[in-house]
Amino acid sequence: YGEFNPTFTITYDGLKNGEVFVSSGITGRPAIFTPANIQSGIGTYDIIPSIGTLNSANYAFRFVNGTLTVTKGSVVVVADNLERPYGSPNPIWTVSYKGLKNNESAASAGFVGTPVLSSTATSLSQVGSYTISNTPGTLSAPNYDISYSDGTLTISKAVITVTGDDKSRIYGEADPAFTASYNGFVNGET
């Protein structure tokens, strides 16, 4: 699906006296037609030969259709790589489609259903990389065989704001103990 038709070939049957095509005296080429094109869905289509420029002094021509079989194309559904900071909920999982033909989108290609996307990462998960698992679910498409590829969730460091506390002292006295306030802890941490 989504590929150009192959070069069509012809087989000649019924040559007499031990002749092969090159010694048969047949000249010219047949015309060959099929209604299938690059956008034709999966299925079978006639390959229809006709007289074209064929000519022979000793043979008449009878034409028999061949069959073009259009098989499913291959698409890889890829879990998109995503990132979030530590302590935040996981983002909404998304996918991309690799290998669509004819400038199709998933919608215009007739994809229905959804894959199953999941990760072991939670809001409590530490900074690091976690697999976004991508499995078939209910996703299907009429003209494509579908395979699945996992993605990666990267958990980055959360940002803590450290603010120096305001202090005062009397001239000539020693500096007071300096302190700071922290803002931005997550998951109930202090």
Coordinates of N, CA, C and O in Angstrom, one line a residue:
Y1 N 0.8 -1.2 0.0 CA 0.0 0.0 0.0 C 0.9 1.2 0.0 O 1.9 1.3 0.7
G2 N 0.5 2.2 -0.8 CA 1.2 3.5 -0.9 C 2.5 3.5 -1.7 O 3.2 4.5 -1.8
E3 N 2.8 2.4 -2.3 CA 3.9 2.3 -3.2 C 3.5 2.3 -4.7 O 2.3 2.0 -5.0
F4 N 4.4 2.7 -5.6 CA 4.1 2.7 -7.0 C 3.9 1.2 -7.5 O 4.5 0.3 -6.9
N5 N 3.1 1.0 -8.5 CA 2.9 -0.3 -9.1 C 4.3 -0.8 -9.6 O 5.1 0.0 -10.1
P6 N 4.5 -2.1 -9.5 CA 5.7 -2.7 -10.1 C 5.7 -2.6 -11.6 O 4.7 -2.3 -12.2
T7 N 6.8 -2.9 -12.2 CA 6.8 -3.1 -13.7 C 6.1 -4.3 -14.0 O 6.4 -5.4 -13.5
F8 N 5.1 -4.2 -14.9 CA 4.3 -5.4 -15.3 C 5.0 -6.2 -16.3 O 5.7 -5.6 -17.2
T9 N 4.9 -7.5 -16.3 CA 5.6 -8.3 -17.3 C 4.5 -9.2 -17.9 O 3.4 -9.3 -17.4
I10 N 4.8 -9.8 -19.1 CA 3.9 -10.6 -19.9 C 4.5 -11.9 -20.1 O 5.7 -12.1 -20.3
T11 N 3.7 -12.9 -20.0 CA 4.1 -14.3 -20.4 C 3.4 -14.7 -21.6 O 2.1 -14.5 -21.7
Y12 N 4.1 -15.3 -22.6 CA 3.4 -15.8 -23.8 C 3.3 -17.3 -23.7 O 4.3 -18.0 -23.4
D13 N 2.1 -17.8 -24.0 CA 1.9 -19.2 -23.9 C 1.2 -19.7 -25.2 O 0.4 -19.0 -25.8
G14 N 1.6 -20.8 -25.7 CA 1.0 -21.3 -27.0 C 1.9 -21.2 -28.2 O 1.4 -21.5 -29.3
L15 N 3.2 -20.9 -28.0 CA 4.1 -20.8 -29.2 C 4.3 -22.2 -29.7 O 4.3 -23.2 -29.0
K16 N 4.4 -22.3 -31.0 CA 4.4 -23.6 -31.7 C 5.8 -23.9 -32.3 O 6.7 -23.0 -32.3
N17 N 6.0 -25.1 -32.7 CA 7.2 -25.6 -33.4 C 8.5 -25.3 -32.6 O 9.6 -25.0 -33.2
G18 N 8.4 -25.4 -31.3 CA 9.6 -25.2 -30.4 C 10.1 -23.7 -30.4 O 11.2 -23.4 -29.9
E19 N 9.2 -22.8 -30.9 CA 9.7 -21.4 -30.9 C 9.6 -20.8 -29.5 O 8.9 -21.2 -28.7
V20 N 10.5 -19.9 -29.3 CA 10.5 -19.0 -28.1 C 10.1 -17.6 -28.6 O 10.1 -17.3 -29.9
F21 N 9.9 -16.7 -27.7 CA 9.4 -15.4 -28.1 C 10.3 -14.7 -29.2 O 9.9 -14.2 -30.2
V22 N 11.6 -14.8 -28.9 CA 12.5 -14.1 -29.8 C 12.6 -14.7 -31.2 O 12.9 -14.0 -32.2
S23 N 12.2 -15.9 -31.4 CA 12.2 -16.6 -32.7 C 10.8 -16.7 -33.3 O 10.7 -17.3 -34.4
S24 N 9.8 -16.2 -32.6 CA 8.4 -16.4 -33.1 C 7.9 -15.4 -34.1 O 6.9 -15.6 -34.7
G25 N 8.7 -14.3 -34.4 CA 8.3 -13.3 -35.3 C 7.3 -12.3 -34.7 O 6.7 -11.5 -35.5
I26 N 7.0 -12.4 -33.5 CA 6.1 -11.5 -32.8 C 6.8 -10.2 -32.6 O 8.0 -10.2 -32.1
T27 N 6.2 -9.1 -33.0 CA 6.8 -7.8 -32.8 C 5.9 -6.9 -32.0 O 4.7 -7.2 -31.8
G28 N 6.5 -5.8 -31.5 CA 5.7 -4.8 -30.7 C 5.5 -5.2 -29.3 O 6.1 -6.2 -28.8
R29 N 4.7 -4.5 -28.6 CA 4.5 -4.7 -27.2 C 3.0 -4.6 -26.9 O 2.3 -3.8 -27.4
P30 N 2.5 -5.4 -25.9 CA 1.1 -5.2 -25.5 C 1.0 -3.9 -24.7 O 1.9 -3.5 -24.1
A31 N -0.2 -3.4 -24.6 CA -0.5 -2.3 -23.7 C -1.0 -3.0 -22.4 O -1.6 -4.1 -22.4
I32 N -0.6 -2.5 -21.2 CA -1.0 -3.1 -20.0 C -1.6 -2.0 -19.1 O -1.0 -0.9 -18.9
F33 N -2.8 -2.3 -18.5 CA -3.5 -1.3 -17.7 C -3.9 -2.0 -16.4 O -4.2 -3.2 -16.3
T34 N -3.9 -1.2 -15.3 CA -4.6 -1.6 -14.1 C -5.3 -0.4 -13.5 O -4.8 0.7 -13.6
P35 N -6.4 -0.6 -12.9 CA -7.1 0.6 -12.2 C -6.4 1.0 -10.9 O -6.7 2.0 -10.4
A36 N -5.5 0.1 -10.4 CA -4.8 0.4 -9.1 C -3.8 1.5 -9.3 O -3.0 1.5 -10.3
N37 N -3.7 2.3 -8.3 CA -2.6 3.4 -8.3 C -2.1 3.4 -6.9 O -2.4 2.7 -6.0
I38 N -1.2 4.4 -6.6 CA -0.5 4.5 -5.4 C -1.5 4.7 -4.2 O -1.1 4.3 -3.0
Q39 N -2.6 5.2 -4.4 CA -3.6 5.4 -3.4 C -4.6 4.2 -3.2 O -5.5 4.3 -2.3
S40 N -4.5 3.2 -4.0 CA -5.5 2.1 -4.0 C -5.3 1.3 -2.7 O -4.1 1.0 -2.3
G41 N -6.4 1.0 -2.0 CA -6.3 0.3 -0.7 C -5.9 -1.2 -1.0 O -5.8 -1.7 -2.1
I42 N -5.8 -1.9 0.1 CA -5.4 -3.3 0.0 C -6.5 -4.1 -0.7 O -7.6 -3.8 -0.7
G43 N -6.0 -5.1 -1.4 CA -7.0 -6.0 -2.2 C -6.3 -6.4 -3.5 O -5.1 -6.3 -3.7
T44 N -7.1 -7.0 -4.4 CA -6.6 -7.4 -5.7 C -7.2 -6.6 -6.8 O -8.4 -6.2 -6.7
Y45 N -6.4 -6.4 -7.8 CA -6.8 -5.6 -8.9 C -6.4 -6.3 -10.2 O -5.3 -6.9 -10.3
D46 N -7.2 -6.2 -11.3 CA -6.8 -6.8 -12.5 C -5.6 -6.1 -13.2 O -5.6 -4.8 -13.1
I47 N -4.8 -6.9 -13.8 CA -3.7 -6.3 -14.7 C -4.2 -6.7 -16.0 O -4.3 -7.9 -16.4
I48 N -4.6 -5.7 -16.8 CA -5.3 -6.0 -18.1 C -4.4 -5.7 -19.3 O -4.1 -4.6 -19.6
P49 N -4.0 -6.8 -20.0 CA -3.3 -6.6 -21.2 C -4.2 -6.4 -22.4 O -5.3 -6.9 -22.4
S50 N -3.7 -5.7 -23.4 CA -4.4 -5.6 -24.7 C -3.4 -5.5 -25.8 O -2.2 -5.5 -25.6
I51 N -3.9 -5.4 -27.0 CA -3.1 -5.5 -28.2 C -1.9 -4.6 -28.3 O -0.8 -4.9 -28.7
G52 N -2.1 -3.3 -27.9 CA -1.0 -2.4 -28.0 C -0.5 -2.4 -29.4 O -1.2 -2.2 -30.4
T53 N 0.9 -2.6 -29.5 CA 1.5 -2.6 -30.9 C 1.9 -4.0 -31.3 O 2.7 -4.2 -32.2
L54 N 1.3 -5.1 -30.6 CA 1.7 -6.4 -30.9 C 1.3 -6.8 -32.4 O 0.2 -6.4 -32.8
N55 N 2.1 -7.5 -33.1 CA 1.8 -7.9 -34.4 C 2.5 -9.3 -34.7 O 3.6 -9.5 -34.2
S56 N 1.9 -10.1 -35.5 CA 2.5 -11.4 -35.8 C 1.8 -11.9 -37.1 O 0.6 -11.9 -37.3
A57 N 2.6 -12.5 -37.9 CA 2.1 -13.1 -39.2 C 1.5 -14.5 -38.9 O 0.6 -14.9 -39.6
N58 N 1.9 -15.2 -37.8 CA 1.5 -16.5 -37.6 C 0.6 -16.7 -36.4 O 0.1 -17.8 -36.1
Y59 N 0.5 -15.7 -35.6 CA -0.3 -15.9 -34.3 C -1.3 -14.8 -34.1 O -1.1 -13.7 -34.5
A60 N -2.5 -15.3 -33.6 CA -3.5 -14.3 -33.1 C -3.3 -14.3 -31.6 O -2.8 -15.2 -31.0
F61 N -3.8 -13.2 -31.0 CA -3.6 -13.0 -29.6 C -4.9 -13.1 -28.8 O -5.9 -12.6 -29.2
R62 N -4.9 -13.9 -27.7 CA -6.0 -13.9 -26.7 C -5.3 -13.4 -25.4 O -4.3 -13.9 -25.0
F63 N -6.0 -12.5 -24.7 CA -5.4 -11.9 -23.5 C -6.1 -12.4 -22.3 O -7.3 -12.6 -22.2
V64 N -5.3 -12.7 -21.3 CA -5.7 -13.2 -20.0 C -5.2 -12.2 -18.9 O -4.0 -11.9 -18.9
N65 N -6.1 -11.7 -18.1 CA -5.7 -10.8 -17.1 C -4.8 -11.4 -16.0 O -5.0 -12.6 -15.7
G66 N -3.9 -10.6 -15.5 CA -3.1 -11.0 -14.3 C -3.8 -10.3 -13.1 O -4.8 -9.6 -13.2
T67 N -3.1 -10.5 -12.0 CA -3.7 -10.0 -10.7 C -2.6 -9.2 -10.0 O -1.5 -9.7 -9.8
L68 N -2.9 -8.0 -9.6 CA -2.0 -7.2 -8.7 C -2.6 -7.3 -7.3 O -3.7 -6.9 -7.1
T69 N -1.8 -7.7 -6.4 CA -2.2 -7.8 -5.0 C -1.5 -6.6 -4.3 O -0.3 -6.5 -4.2
V70 N -2.4 -5.8 -3.7 CA -1.9 -4.7 -2.8 C -2.0 -5.1 -1.4 O -3.1 -5.4 -0.9
T71 N -0.8 -5.2 -0.7 CA -0.8 -5.7 0.7 C -0.7 -4.5 1.6 O -0.4 -3.4 1.2
K72 N -0.8 -4.7 2.9 CA -0.8 -3.6 3.8 C 0.6 -3.0 3.9 O 1.6 -3.7 3.8
G73 N 0.7 -1.7 4.1 CA 2.0 -1.0 4.4 C 2.3 -1.2 5.8 O 1.5 -1.7 6.6
S74 N 3.5 -0.8 6.2 CA 3.9 -0.9 7.6 C 4.0 0.5 8.2 O 4.6 1.4 7.7
V75 N 3.5 0.6 9.4 CA 3.6 1.8 10.2 C 4.1 1.5 11.6 O 3.7 0.5 12.2
V76 N 5.0 2.3 12.1 CA 5.4 2.2 13.5 C 4.8 3.3 14.3 O 4.9 4.5 14.0
V77 N 4.0 2.9 15.3 CA 3.5 3.9 16.3 C 4.5 4.0 17.4 O 4.8 3.1 18.1
V78 N 5.0 5.3 17.5 CA 6.1 5.5 18.4 C 5.5 6.4 19.6 O 4.9 7.4 19.4
A79 N 5.8 5.9 20.8 CA 5.4 6.7 22.0 C 6.4 7.9 22.0 O 7.6 7.7 22.0
D80 N 5.8 9.1 22.1 CA 6.7 10.3 22.1 C 7.5 10.4 23.4 O 7.0 10.1 24.5
N81 N 8.8 10.8 23.2 CA 9.6 11.1 24.4 C 9.1 12.4 25.1 O 8.8 13.4 24.4
L82 N 8.9 12.3 26.4 CA 8.4 13.4 27.1 C 9.3 13.7 28.3 O 10.1 12.9 28.8
E83 N 9.1 14.9 28.9 CA 9.8 15.3 30.1 C 8.9 16.0 31.1 O 7.9 16.7 30.7
R84 N 9.2 15.9 32.3 CA 8.5 16.6 33.4 C 9.5 16.8 34.6 O 10.4 16.0 34.8
P85 N 9.2 17.8 35.5 CA 10.0 17.9 36.7 C 9.6 16.9 37.8 O 8.5 16.4 37.8
Y86 N 10.5 16.6 38.7 CA 10.3 15.8 39.8 C 9.1 16.4 40.6 O 8.9 17.6 40.8
G87 N 8.2 15.5 41.0 CA 7.1 15.8 41.9 C 5.8 16.2 41.1 O 4.8 16.4 41.7
S88 N 5.9 16.4 39.8 CA 4.8 16.8 39.0 C 4.1 15.5 38.5 O 4.7 14.4 38.4
P89 N 2.8 15.6 38.1 CA 2.2 14.4 37.6 C 2.7 14.1 36.2 O 3.3 15.0 35.5
N90 N 2.5 12.9 35.7 CA 3.0 12.5 34.4 C 2.2 13.3 33.4 O 1.0 13.6 33.6
P91 N 2.8 13.6 32.2 CA 2.1 14.4 31.2 C 1.1 13.4 30.5 O 1.1 12.2 30.7
I92 N 0.3 14.0 29.6 CA -0.6 13.1 28.8 C 0.3 12.5 27.8 O 1.1 13.1 27.1
W93 N 0.2 11.1 27.7 CA 1.0 10.4 26.7 C 0.5 10.6 25.3 O -0.7 10.7 25.0
T94 N 1.5 10.8 24.4 CA 1.1 11.0 23.0 C 2.0 10.1 22.1 O 3.0 9.5 22.5
V95 N 1.6 9.9 20.9 CA 2.3 9.0 19.9 C 2.5 9.7 18.6 O 1.8 10.7 18.3
S96 N 3.4 9.2 17.8 CA 3.7 9.7 16.4 C 3.6 8.5 15.5 O 3.9 7.3 16.0
Y97 N 3.3 8.7 14.3 CA 3.1 7.6 13.3 C 4.2 7.7 12.3 O 4.4 8.7 11.6
K98 N 5.1 6.7 12.2 CA 6.2 6.7 11.2 C 5.9 5.7 10.1 O 5.6 4.5 10.3
G99 N 5.9 6.2 8.9 CA 5.8 5.3 7.7 C 4.4 5.5 7.0 O 4.1 4.7 6.1
L100 N 3.6 6.5 7.4 CA 2.4 6.7 6.7 C 2.7 7.1 5.2 O 3.6 7.7 4.9
K101 N 1.8 6.6 4.3 CA 2.0 6.9 2.9 C 1.0 8.0 2.4 O 0.1 8.3 3.1
N102 N 1.3 8.4 1.2 CA 0.4 9.3 0.5 C 0.1 10.6 1.3 O -1.0 11.2 1.2
N103 N 1.1 11.1 2.0 CA 0.9 12.3 2.9 C -0.3 12.2 3.8 O -1.0 13.2 4.1
E104 N -0.6 11.0 4.2 CA -1.7 10.8 5.1 C -1.4 11.2 6.6 O -0.2 11.1 7.0
S105 N -2.4 11.5 7.3 CA -2.3 11.6 8.8 C -3.0 10.4 9.3 O -3.6 9.6 8.6
A106 N -2.8 10.2 10.6 CA -3.5 9.0 11.2 C -5.0 9.0 11.0 O -5.6 8.0 10.7
A107 N -5.6 10.2 11.0 CA -7.0 10.3 10.8 C -7.4 10.0 9.4 O -8.3 9.2 9.1
S108 N -6.7 10.6 8.4 CA -7.0 10.4 7.0 C -6.7 9.0 6.6 O -7.3 8.5 5.6
A109 N -5.8 8.3 7.3 CA -5.5 6.9 7.0 C -6.5 5.9 7.6 O -6.4 4.7 7.3
G110 N -7.4 6.4 8.3 CA -8.5 5.6 8.9 C -8.1 4.9 10.2 O -8.7 3.9 10.5
F111 N -7.1 5.4 10.9 CA -6.7 4.7 12.2 C -7.9 4.9 13.2 O -8.4 6.1 13.3
V112 N -8.2 3.9 13.8 CA -9.2 4.0 14.9 C -8.7 3.2 16.1 O -7.8 2.4 16.0
G113 N -9.2 3.6 17.3 CA -8.8 3.0 18.5 C -7.5 3.7 19.0 O -7.1 4.7 18.5
T114 N -7.0 3.1 20.1 CA -5.8 3.7 20.7 C -4.8 2.6 21.2 O -5.3 1.5 21.5
P115 N -3.5 2.9 21.2 CA -2.6 2.0 21.8 C -2.7 2.2 23.3 O -3.4 3.1 23.8
V116 N -2.1 1.3 24.1 CA -2.1 1.4 25.5 C -0.7 1.9 25.9 O 0.3 1.3 25.6
L117 N -0.7 3.1 26.5 CA 0.6 3.8 26.9 C 0.6 3.8 28.5 O -0.4 4.1 29.1
S118 N 1.8 3.4 29.0 CA 1.9 3.4 30.5 C 3.4 3.6 30.9 O 4.3 3.4 30.1
S119 N 3.6 3.9 32.2 CA 4.9 4.0 32.7 C 4.9 3.7 34.2 O 3.8 3.9 34.8
T120 N 6.0 3.2 34.7 CA 6.0 2.9 36.1 C 6.3 4.2 36.9 O 6.2 4.2 38.1
A121 N 6.6 5.3 36.2 CA 6.9 6.6 36.9 C 5.6 7.1 37.5 O 4.6 7.1 36.9
T122 N 5.8 7.6 38.7 CA 4.7 8.4 39.4 C 5.3 9.7 39.9 O 6.5 10.0 39.7
S123 N 4.4 10.5 40.5 CA 4.9 11.8 41.0 C 6.0 11.7 42.0 O 6.8 12.6 42.3
L124 N 6.1 10.5 42.7 CA 7.1 10.2 43.7 C 8.4 9.7 43.1 O 9.4 9.6 43.8
S125 N 8.4 9.4 41.8 CA 9.6 8.8 41.1 C 10.8 9.8 41.1 O 10.6 11.0 40.9
Q126 N 12.0 9.3 41.3 CA 13.2 10.1 41.4 C 13.6 10.6 40.0 O 13.1 10.1 39.0
V127 N 14.5 11.6 40.0 CA 15.0 12.1 38.7 C 15.7 10.9 38.0 O 16.4 10.1 38.5
G128 N 15.4 10.9 36.7 CA 16.0 9.8 35.8 C 15.1 9.6 34.6 O 14.2 10.4 34.3
S129 N 15.4 8.5 33.9 CA 14.6 8.1 32.7 C 13.8 6.9 33.0 O 14.2 5.9 33.6
Y130 N 12.6 6.9 32.5 CA 11.6 5.8 32.6 C 11.0 5.5 31.3 O 10.7 6.3 30.5
T131 N 10.8 4.2 31.1 CA 10.2 3.7 29.8 C 8.7 4.1 29.8 O 8.0 3.9 30.7
I132 N 8.3 4.6 28.6 CA 6.8 4.8 28.3 C 6.5 3.6 27.4 O 6.9 3.5 26.3
S133 N 5.8 2.6 28.0 CA 5.5 1.3 27.3 C 4.4 1.6 26.3 O 3.4 2.3 26.6
N134 N 4.5 1.0 25.1 CA 3.5 1.2 24.1 C 3.1 -0.1 23.5 O 3.9 -0.8 22.9
T135 N 1.8 -0.5 23.8 CA 1.3 -1.8 23.4 C 0.1 -1.6 22.5 O -0.6 -0.6 22.6
P136 N -0.4 -2.7 21.8 CA -1.4 -2.5 20.8 C -2.7 -1.9 21.2 O -3.3 -1.1 20.6
G137 N -3.3 -2.3 22.3 CA -4.6 -1.8 22.6 C -5.7 -2.1 21.6 O -5.7 -3.2 21.0
T138 N -6.4 -1.1 21.2 CA -7.5 -1.3 20.1 C -7.2 -0.6 18.8 O -8.0 -0.6 17.9
L139 N -5.9 -0.2 18.6 CA -5.6 0.6 17.4 C -5.6 -0.3 16.2 O -5.0 -1.4 16.2
S140 N -6.2 0.1 15.1 CA -6.2 -0.6 13.9 C -6.3 0.4 12.7 O -6.7 1.6 12.9
A141 N -6.0 -0.1 11.5 CA -6.1 0.7 10.3 C -6.3 -0.2 9.1 O -5.7 -1.3 9.1
P142 N -7.1 0.2 8.1 CA -7.4 -0.7 7.1 C -6.3 -1.1 6.1 O -6.2 -2.2 5.6
N143 N -5.3 -0.2 6.0 CA -4.3 -0.4 5.0 C -2.9 -0.6 5.6 O -1.9 -0.5 4.8
Y144 N -2.8 -0.7 6.9 CA -1.5 -0.8 7.5 C -1.4 -1.9 8.5 O -2.3 -2.2 9.3
D145 N -0.2 -2.6 8.5 CA 0.2 -3.4 9.7 C 0.9 -2.5 10.6 O 1.7 -1.7 10.2
I146 N 0.6 -2.7 11.9 CA 1.1 -1.7 12.9 C 2.1 -2.4 13.8 O 1.9 -3.5 14.3
S147 N 3.3 -1.8 14.1 CA 4.2 -2.2 15.1 C 4.3 -1.0 16.1 O 4.0 0.1 15.8
Y148 N 4.9 -1.3 17.2 CA 4.9 -0.3 18.3 C 6.3 -0.1 18.9 O 7.1 -1.1 18.9
S149 N 6.6 1.1 19.2 CA 7.9 1.4 19.8 C 7.7 2.2 21.1 O 6.9 3.2 21.1
D150 N 8.5 1.9 22.1 CA 8.4 2.6 23.4 C 9.0 3.9 23.3 O 9.8 4.2 22.4
G151 N 8.7 4.8 24.3 CA 9.3 6.1 24.4 C 10.0 6.2 25.8 O 10.0 5.3 26.5
T152 N 10.5 7.4 26.1 CA 11.2 7.7 27.3 C 10.6 8.9 28.0 O 10.4 9.9 27.4
L153 N 10.3 8.7 29.3 CA 9.9 9.9 30.1 C 11.1 10.3 30.9 O 11.7 9.4 31.6
T154 N 11.6 11.5 30.8 CA 12.7 12.0 31.5 C 12.2 12.9 32.6 O 11.5 13.9 32.4
I155 N 12.5 12.5 33.9 CA 12.2 13.3 35.0 C 13.4 14.2 35.4 O 14.4 13.7 35.7
S156 N 13.2 15.5 35.3 CA 14.2 16.4 35.6 C 14.1 17.0 37.1 O 13.1 16.7 37.7
K157 N 15.1 17.7 37.5 CA 15.0 18.2 38.9 C 14.0 19.3 39.0 O 13.7 20.1 38.1
A158 N 13.3 19.2 40.2 CA 12.3 20.3 40.5 C 13.1 21.5 40.9 O 14.3 21.4 41.4
V159 N 12.6 22.7 40.8 CA 13.3 23.9 41.1 C 12.8 24.4 42.5 O 11.6 24.6 42.8
I160 N 13.8 24.6 43.4 CA 13.6 25.2 44.7 C 14.1 26.6 44.7 O 15.2 26.9 44.3
T161 N 13.3 27.5 45.2 CA 13.7 28.9 45.4 C 14.3 29.1 46.8 O 13.6 28.9 47.8
V162 N 15.5 29.5 46.9 CA 16.2 29.8 48.1 C 16.3 31.3 48.3 O 17.0 32.0 47.5
T163 N 15.6 31.9 49.3 CA 15.6 33.3 49.5 C 16.3 33.6 50.8 O 16.0 33.1 51.9
G164 N 17.3 34.5 50.8 CA 18.0 34.9 52.0 C 17.0 35.8 52.8 O 16.4 36.7 52.3
D165 N 16.9 35.4 54.1 CA 16.0 36.1 55.0 C 16.5 37.5 55.3 O 17.8 37.7 55.5
D166 N 15.7 38.5 55.4 CA 16.1 39.9 55.8 C 16.5 39.9 57.2 O 15.9 39.2 58.1
K167 N 17.6 40.6 57.5 CA 18.2 40.7 58.9 C 18.6 42.1 59.1 O 18.8 42.9 58.1
S168 N 18.8 42.5 60.3 CA 19.4 43.8 60.6 C 20.3 43.7 61.8 O 20.3 42.7 62.6
R169 N 21.2 44.7 62.0 CA 22.1 44.7 63.2 C 22.4 46.2 63.5 O 22.3 47.1 62.7
I170 N 22.9 46.4 64.6 CA 23.3 47.7 65.1 C 24.8 47.9 64.6 O 25.6 47.0 64.6
Y171 N 25.0 49.2 64.2 CA 26.3 49.5 63.7 C 27.4 49.2 64.7 O 27.2 49.4 65.9
G172 N 28.4 48.5 64.3 CA 29.5 48.1 65.1 C 29.3 46.8 65.8 O 30.3 46.3 66.4
E173 N 28.2 46.2 65.7 CA 27.9 44.9 66.2 C 28.3 43.8 65.2 O 28.4 44.1 64.0
A174 N 28.4 42.6 65.6 CA 28.7 41.5 64.7 C 27.4 41.2 63.9 O 26.3 41.4 64.3
D175 N 27.7 40.6 62.7 CA 26.6 40.2 61.9 C 25.8 39.2 62.6 O 26.3 38.3 63.3
P176 N 24.4 39.2 62.4 CA 23.6 38.2 63.0 C 23.8 36.9 62.2 O 24.3 36.9 61.1
A177 N 23.2 35.8 62.7 CA 23.3 34.5 61.9 C 22.3 34.7 60.7 O 21.2 35.2 60.8
F178 N 22.9 34.4 59.6 CA 22.1 34.5 58.3 C 21.3 33.2 58.1 O 21.8 32.1 58.4
T179 N 20.1 33.4 57.6 CA 19.2 32.2 57.4 C 18.6 32.4 56.0 O 18.6 33.5 55.4
A180 N 17.9 31.3 55.6 CA 17.3 31.3 54.3 C 15.9 30.6 54.4 O 15.7 29.8 55.2
S181 N 15.0 31.0 53.4 CA 13.7 30.3 53.3 C 13.7 29.6 52.0 O 14.3 30.0 51.0
Y182 N 13.0 28.5 52.0 CA 12.9 27.6 50.9 C 11.5 27.5 50.4 O 10.6 27.3 51.2
N183 N 11.3 27.6 49.1 CA 10.0 27.5 48.5 C 10.0 26.6 47.3 O 10.9 26.7 46.4
G184 N 9.1 25.7 47.1 CA 9.0 24.9 45.9 C 9.1 23.4 46.2 O 9.2 22.6 45.3
F185 N 9.2 23.0 47.5 CA 9.3 21.5 47.7 C 8.0 20.9 47.2 O 6.9 21.5 47.2
V186 N 8.2 19.6 46.8 CA 7.0 18.8 46.3 C 6.8 17.6 47.1 O 7.7 17.2 48.0
N187 N 5.7 16.9 46.9 CA 5.4 15.6 47.6 C 5.5 15.7 49.1 O 5.8 14.8 49.8
G188 N 5.1 16.9 49.6 CA 5.1 17.1 51.1 C 6.4 17.1 51.7 O 6.5 17.0 53.0
E189 N 7.5 17.3 51.0 CA 8.8 17.3 51.5 C 9.1 18.6 52.1 O 8.5 19.7 51.8
T190 N 10.0 18.6 53.1 CA 10.5 19.9 53.7 C 12.0 19.9 53.6 O 12.7 18.9 53.3

